[in-house]
Backbone as a chain_set.jsonl record, in Angstrom:
{"seq": "MNGKDLFNFGPAFGYFFRKADPNRKDNFNLRTMHFINKLSMTMFLVGLGVLLYRWFIR", "coords": {"N": [[30.533, -67.7, 123.019], [27.169, -68.477, 122.809], [24.04, -69.843, 124.063], [22.408, -70.181, 121.869], [24.077, -70.801, 119.745], [24.839, -73.387, 120.341], [22.761, -75.016, 119.579], [22.555, -74.837, 116.84], [21.834, -76.392, 114.13], [21.953, -76.157, 111.43], [24.274, -76.298, 109.597], [24.838, -79.057, 109.858], [22.487, -80.324, 108.914], [22.518, -79.296, 106.368], [24.662, -80.671, 105.307], [23.609, -83.162, 104.732], [21.837, -82.665, 102.622], [23.049, -81.315, 100.52], [24.147, -80.504, 97.194], [26.176, -82.263, 94.783], [29.44, -81.102, 94.13], [30.433, -79.982, 91.056], [33.013, -79.232, 90.357], [34.809, -80.585, 91.88], [36.913, -83.414, 92.258], [35.791, -86.8, 92.139], [35.936, -89.749, 93.917], [36.213, -93.198, 94.971], [37.052, -93.378, 97.68], [36.381, -90.875, 98.758], [33.578, -90.81, 98.403], [32.908, -92.988, 100.045], [33.793, -92.068, 102.553], [32.042, -89.888, 102.964], [29.612, -91.26, 103.012], [29.919, -92.844, 105.339], [30.166, -90.816, 107.261], [27.587, -89.627, 107.092], [26.022, -91.812, 107.843], [26.929, -92.253, 110.483], [26.163, -89.85, 111.727], [23.399, -90.054, 111.437], [22.876, -92.364, 112.957], [23.639, -91.422, 115.48], [21.704, -89.388, 115.887], [19.364, -90.934, 115.917], [19.87, -92.534, 118.178], [19.987, -90.507, 120.119], [17.353, -89.638, 119.976], [16.044, -91.947, 120.94], [17.031, -92.009, 123.562], [15.981, -89.573, 124.55], [13.266, -90.148, 124.331], [13.049, -92.268, 126.182], [13.714, -90.927, 128.567], [11.813, -88.842, 128.822], [9.252, -89.63, 127.95], [8.585, -92.212, 128.846]], "CA": [[29.548, -68.649, 122.528], [25.95, -68.436, 123.601], [23.219, -71.046, 123.967], [21.83, -70.296, 120.534], [25.069, -71.449, 118.88], [24.925, -74.808, 120.657], [21.688, -75.741, 118.916], [22.505, -74.457, 115.433], [22.037, -77.619, 113.371], [21.887, -75.846, 110.01], [25.355, -76.91, 108.822], [24.732, -80.524, 109.874], [21.417, -80.71, 108.003], [22.982, -78.944, 105.031], [25.571, -81.728, 104.867], [22.808, -84.257, 104.189], [21.031, -82.302, 101.466], [23.755, -80.485, 99.544], [24.376, -81.079, 95.867], [27.572, -82.584, 94.491], [30.182, -80.014, 93.504], [30.976, -80.494, 89.793], [34.422, -78.866, 90.201], [35.638, -81.416, 92.744], [37.08, -84.789, 91.798], [35.013, -87.775, 92.886], [36.524, -91.077, 93.884], [35.592, -94.155, 95.882], [37.375, -93.057, 99.068], [35.608, -89.698, 99.155], [32.175, -91.227, 98.529], [32.807, -93.85, 101.218], [33.932, -91.225, 103.731], [30.812, -89.134, 103.15], [28.572, -92.204, 103.414], [30.137, -93.211, 106.739], [29.823, -89.638, 108.061], [26.13, -89.5, 107.134], [25.518, -92.935, 108.621], [27.225, -92.05, 111.897], [25.309, -88.769, 112.227], [22.044, -90.582, 111.523], [22.826, -93.265, 114.113], [23.693, -90.58, 116.672], [20.41, -88.736, 116.067], [18.401, -91.967, 116.321], [20.176, -92.853, 119.575], [19.562, -89.37, 120.936], [15.894, -89.703, 120.02], [15.663, -93.038, 121.837], [17.305, -91.566, 124.933], [14.996, -88.557, 124.926], [12.001, -90.852, 124.501], [13.095, -93.004, 127.458], [13.767, -90.019, 129.702], [10.677, -87.941, 128.97], [7.958, -90.224, 127.621], [8.338, -93.373, 129.706]], "C": [[28.322, -68.569, 123.438], [25.146, -69.714, 123.361], [22.631, -71.256, 122.59], [22.789, -71.012, 119.579], [25.152, -72.958, 119.125], [23.892, -75.633, 119.891], [21.495, -75.311, 117.465], [22.86, -75.688, 114.595], [21.993, -77.393, 111.868], [23.011, -76.459, 109.195], [25.282, -78.44, 108.776], [23.642, -80.999, 108.919], [21.787, -80.369, 106.566], [23.918, -79.989, 104.46], [24.798, -82.871, 104.228], [22.199, -83.918, 102.837], [21.748, -81.45, 100.428], [23.971, -81.252, 98.242], [25.87, -81.365, 95.69], [28.218, -81.403, 93.772], [30.815, -80.528, 92.206], [32.461, -80.177, 89.602], [35.36, -79.754, 91.015], [35.718, -82.836, 92.181], [36.292, -85.727, 92.71], [35.702, -89.125, 92.781], [35.867, -91.942, 94.962], [35.831, -93.786, 97.339], [36.559, -91.874, 99.58], [34.134, -90.043, 99.34], [31.975, -92.081, 99.772], [32.892, -93.031, 102.498], [32.642, -90.465, 104.0], [29.658, -90.048, 103.565], [28.706, -92.566, 104.888], [29.813, -92.037, 107.656], [28.312, -89.489, 108.194], [25.512, -90.612, 107.969], [25.751, -92.723, 110.112], [26.385, -90.918, 112.488], [23.869, -89.24, 112.378], [21.899, -91.499, 112.736], [22.856, -92.474, 115.417], [22.332, -89.936, 116.932], [19.328, -89.734, 116.467], [18.627, -92.343, 117.784], [19.758, -91.744, 120.52], [18.042, -89.338, 121.066], [15.404, -90.787, 120.95], [15.892, -92.63, 123.289], [16.292, -90.532, 125.403], [13.625, -89.193, 125.144], [11.969, -91.571, 125.853], [13.063, -92.075, 128.658], [12.458, -89.264, 129.917], [9.318, -88.594, 128.738], [7.632, -91.373, 128.567], [8.414, -93.003, 131.116]], "O": [[28.43, -68.59, 124.664], [25.532, -70.558, 122.553], [22.382, -72.392, 122.186], [22.348, -71.751, 118.699], [25.495, -73.718, 118.22], [24.121, -76.805, 119.591], [20.393, -75.412, 116.926], [24.035, -75.987, 114.379], [21.996, -78.359, 111.105], [22.734, -77.094, 108.177], [25.629, -79.046, 107.763], [23.842, -81.971, 108.19], [21.405, -81.088, 105.643], [23.965, -80.176, 103.244], [25.281, -83.486, 103.278], [22.059, -84.799, 101.988], [21.099, -80.911, 99.531], [23.975, -82.483, 98.212], [26.712, -80.777, 96.369], [27.602, -80.782, 92.906], [31.656, -81.427, 92.254], [33.11, -80.797, 88.759], [36.578, -79.679, 90.853], [34.729, -83.384, 91.695], [36.148, -85.471, 93.906], [36.015, -89.588, 91.684], [35.065, -91.457, 95.76], [34.912, -93.869, 98.153], [36.099, -91.886, 100.722], [33.511, -89.622, 100.315], [30.982, -91.919, 100.481], [32.135, -93.278, 103.437], [32.191, -90.401, 105.144], [28.82, -89.658, 104.378], [27.71, -92.592, 105.611], [29.241, -92.239, 108.727], [27.808, -89.249, 109.291], [24.571, -90.369, 108.725], [24.86, -92.986, 110.919], [25.941, -91.015, 113.632], [23.191, -88.871, 113.337], [20.908, -91.418, 113.461], [22.158, -92.832, 116.367], [21.855, -89.934, 118.067], [18.46, -89.408, 117.277], [17.668, -92.456, 118.547], [19.234, -92.01, 121.601], [17.509, -89.047, 122.136], [14.44, -90.575, 121.685], [15.045, -92.876, 124.147], [15.8, -90.607, 126.529], [12.903, -88.802, 126.06], [10.98, -91.49, 126.58], [12.444, -92.402, 129.67], [12.035, -89.065, 131.056], [8.321, -88.135, 129.295], [6.499, -91.481, 129.037], [8.232, -93.853, 131.988]]}, "num_chains": 1, "name": "protein.A"}
């Protein structure tokens, strides 16, 4: 593993913007799981942004 692999955020961003797969069953539990995953990733990125702002800007 090299340093370039550590900052490969393509799969994470693809998770936010992918289309629904018409061949897969959709139910409440699956939708809820994906919503919570997206929410937690968003909260992590916002927190990381706040930390970077505090360390480098202030």
